[in-house]
Amino acid sequence: MPTTSTQYSLAGSADGSIIAVGDPHASSNQGSVYIINNGSYTQTLTAPGSRGNFGYAVEISDDANYLFVSAISYLDTTTNKTGIVYVYKANASGGSYNTIPYQIIYNPSDDSDLHFGSKIKVDSQSQTLYIRSEEHTSELQSHSFIS
């Protein structure tokens, strides 16, 4: 379960049955996300590979079909850009998520050190995910996801 970190992120489904707790400092800042279903711990998600500060921000769609997790210190060595957002889809049985991301959203900015994903917010009605970068609070990226 969570480390003794002082920074966590928290998100829940509209009915409160699914809760995600992001711990970006778990495992020497690799990060983890813990899933709680109807009050019981059910799953731990970790970043694919070595991804920095996975769980910095978390968000869940209202129906809990999608989980969004940012890793703001992820470094794309090809483009030298920081930050990434992973989209996970719920398992058919519900209450947990596939461990392989359904979609990955890379930092689209030309600026390399933005900490893309420092804030994320989902609008389930329009099926839009809004992603903000820490260094440019006026810039907001939006991405559609499919139910």
C-alpha atoms as one frame of an Amber mdcrd trajectory, in Angstrom:
protein
   0.000   0.000   0.000   1.043   3.681  -0.025   4.458   4.752   1.209   5.025
   7.453   3.809   5.132  10.027   1.015   3.614  13.415   1.713   2.101  13.714
  -1.745  -0.754  11.594  -3.017  -3.332  12.038  -5.731  -6.885  10.802  -5.347
  -9.802  10.205  -7.719 -13.105   8.392  -7.580 -15.944   7.212  -9.786 -19.201
   9.193  -9.736 -20.874   6.678  -7.400 -17.782   6.417  -5.167 -17.418   2.664
  -5.619 -13.961   2.894  -7.246 -11.148   4.997  -5.774  -7.626   5.425  -7.149
  -4.766   6.602  -4.941  -1.622   7.750  -6.740   1.689   7.511  -4.878   4.272
   9.100  -7.206   7.131   8.507  -4.764   6.676   4.748  -4.296   9.584   2.525
  -5.355  12.187   5.296  -5.414   9.949   7.727  -7.349   8.883   5.219  -9.995
   5.376   5.487  -8.529   2.299   3.326  -8.065  -1.484   3.610  -8.179  -3.659
   1.673  -5.734  -7.238   0.736  -6.651  -9.939   0.403  -4.002 -13.248  -1.214
  -4.992 -16.203  -0.814  -2.605 -13.875  -0.168   0.326 -11.474  -3.057  -0.354
  -7.988  -2.827  -1.834  -8.014  -4.744  -5.133  -5.030  -3.783  -7.295  -1.692
  -2.005  -7.608  -0.669  -0.544 -10.957   2.938   0.326 -11.651   4.424   2.220
 -14.548   5.343   0.272 -17.654   9.142   0.171 -17.425  10.937   2.857 -15.451
   8.602   5.811 -15.583   9.152   8.775 -13.261   6.532   9.703 -10.696   3.758
   7.460 -12.035   0.581   8.418 -10.169   1.431  12.112  -9.833  -2.142  12.821
 -10.957  -5.000  10.334 -11.275  -8.518  10.660 -12.627 -11.387   8.193 -13.162
 -14.256   8.526 -15.622 -17.679   8.834 -13.962 -18.617   5.267 -14.928 -15.167
   3.968 -13.806 -14.507   2.477 -17.251 -11.321   4.535 -17.646  -8.456   5.379
 -15.322  -6.019   8.153 -16.258  -2.555   8.283 -14.676   0.212  10.807 -15.256
   3.951  10.369 -14.816   5.360  13.902 -14.951   9.026  12.932 -14.727   8.868
  10.383 -17.540  11.574  11.310 -20.048  11.115  10.485 -23.714  14.758  10.048
 -24.695  13.936  10.443 -28.388  12.379  13.903 -28.043  13.841  14.883 -24.643
  10.332  15.860 -23.436   9.023  15.174 -19.941   5.612  13.907 -18.911   3.193
  11.281 -20.132  -0.401  10.237 -19.414  -1.541   6.619 -19.462  -5.147   5.591
 -20.097  -6.269   2.275 -18.597  -9.512   0.500 -19.398 -11.507  -1.391 -16.775
 -11.560  -5.190 -16.900 -14.838  -6.740 -18.066 -15.556  -7.913 -14.525 -15.162
  -4.362 -13.170 -13.375  -3.198 -10.047  -9.888  -3.420 -11.534  -8.010  -2.236
 -14.623  -5.990  -3.898 -17.361  -2.312  -3.614 -16.501  -1.370  -2.709 -20.072
  -2.351   0.861 -21.007  -5.235   1.224 -23.443  -3.747   4.488 -24.721  -0.612
   6.553 -24.067  -0.595  10.332 -24.475   2.857  11.825 -24.979   3.873  15.419
 -24.329   2.911  17.268 -27.553   4.714  20.515 -26.736   7.940  21.712 -28.307
   9.090  22.760 -24.831  11.018  19.883 -23.260  10.697  20.473 -19.493   6.979
  20.991 -18.935   6.075  18.140 -16.570   3.169  17.289 -18.856   0.338  15.777
 -16.844   0.824  17.716 -13.628  -2.955  18.241 -13.640  -5.527  16.061 -15.380
  -9.309  16.318 -15.413 -11.862  14.208 -17.241 -15.208  15.356 -18.608 -17.042
  12.042 -18.972 -20.032  13.585 -20.718 -17.947  14.911 -23.619 -15.413  12.066
 -23.299 -12.583  14.573 -23.084  -9.458  14.457 -20.945  -7.843  17.804 -20.128
  -4.118  17.774 -19.397  -2.128  20.660 -17.973   1.622  21.129 -17.766   3.191
  22.391 -14.553   5.435  24.958 -16.235   2.756  26.436 -18.514  -0.436  26.746
 -16.519  -2.127  28.690 -19.307  -1.656  25.832 -21.791  -4.245  23.073 -21.694
  -4.233  20.008 -23.936  -7.436  18.090 -24.584  -7.728  14.490 -25.775 -10.782
  12.408 -26.591 -11.221   8.890 -25.269 -13.735   6.296 -26.415 -16.183   4.424
 -24.181
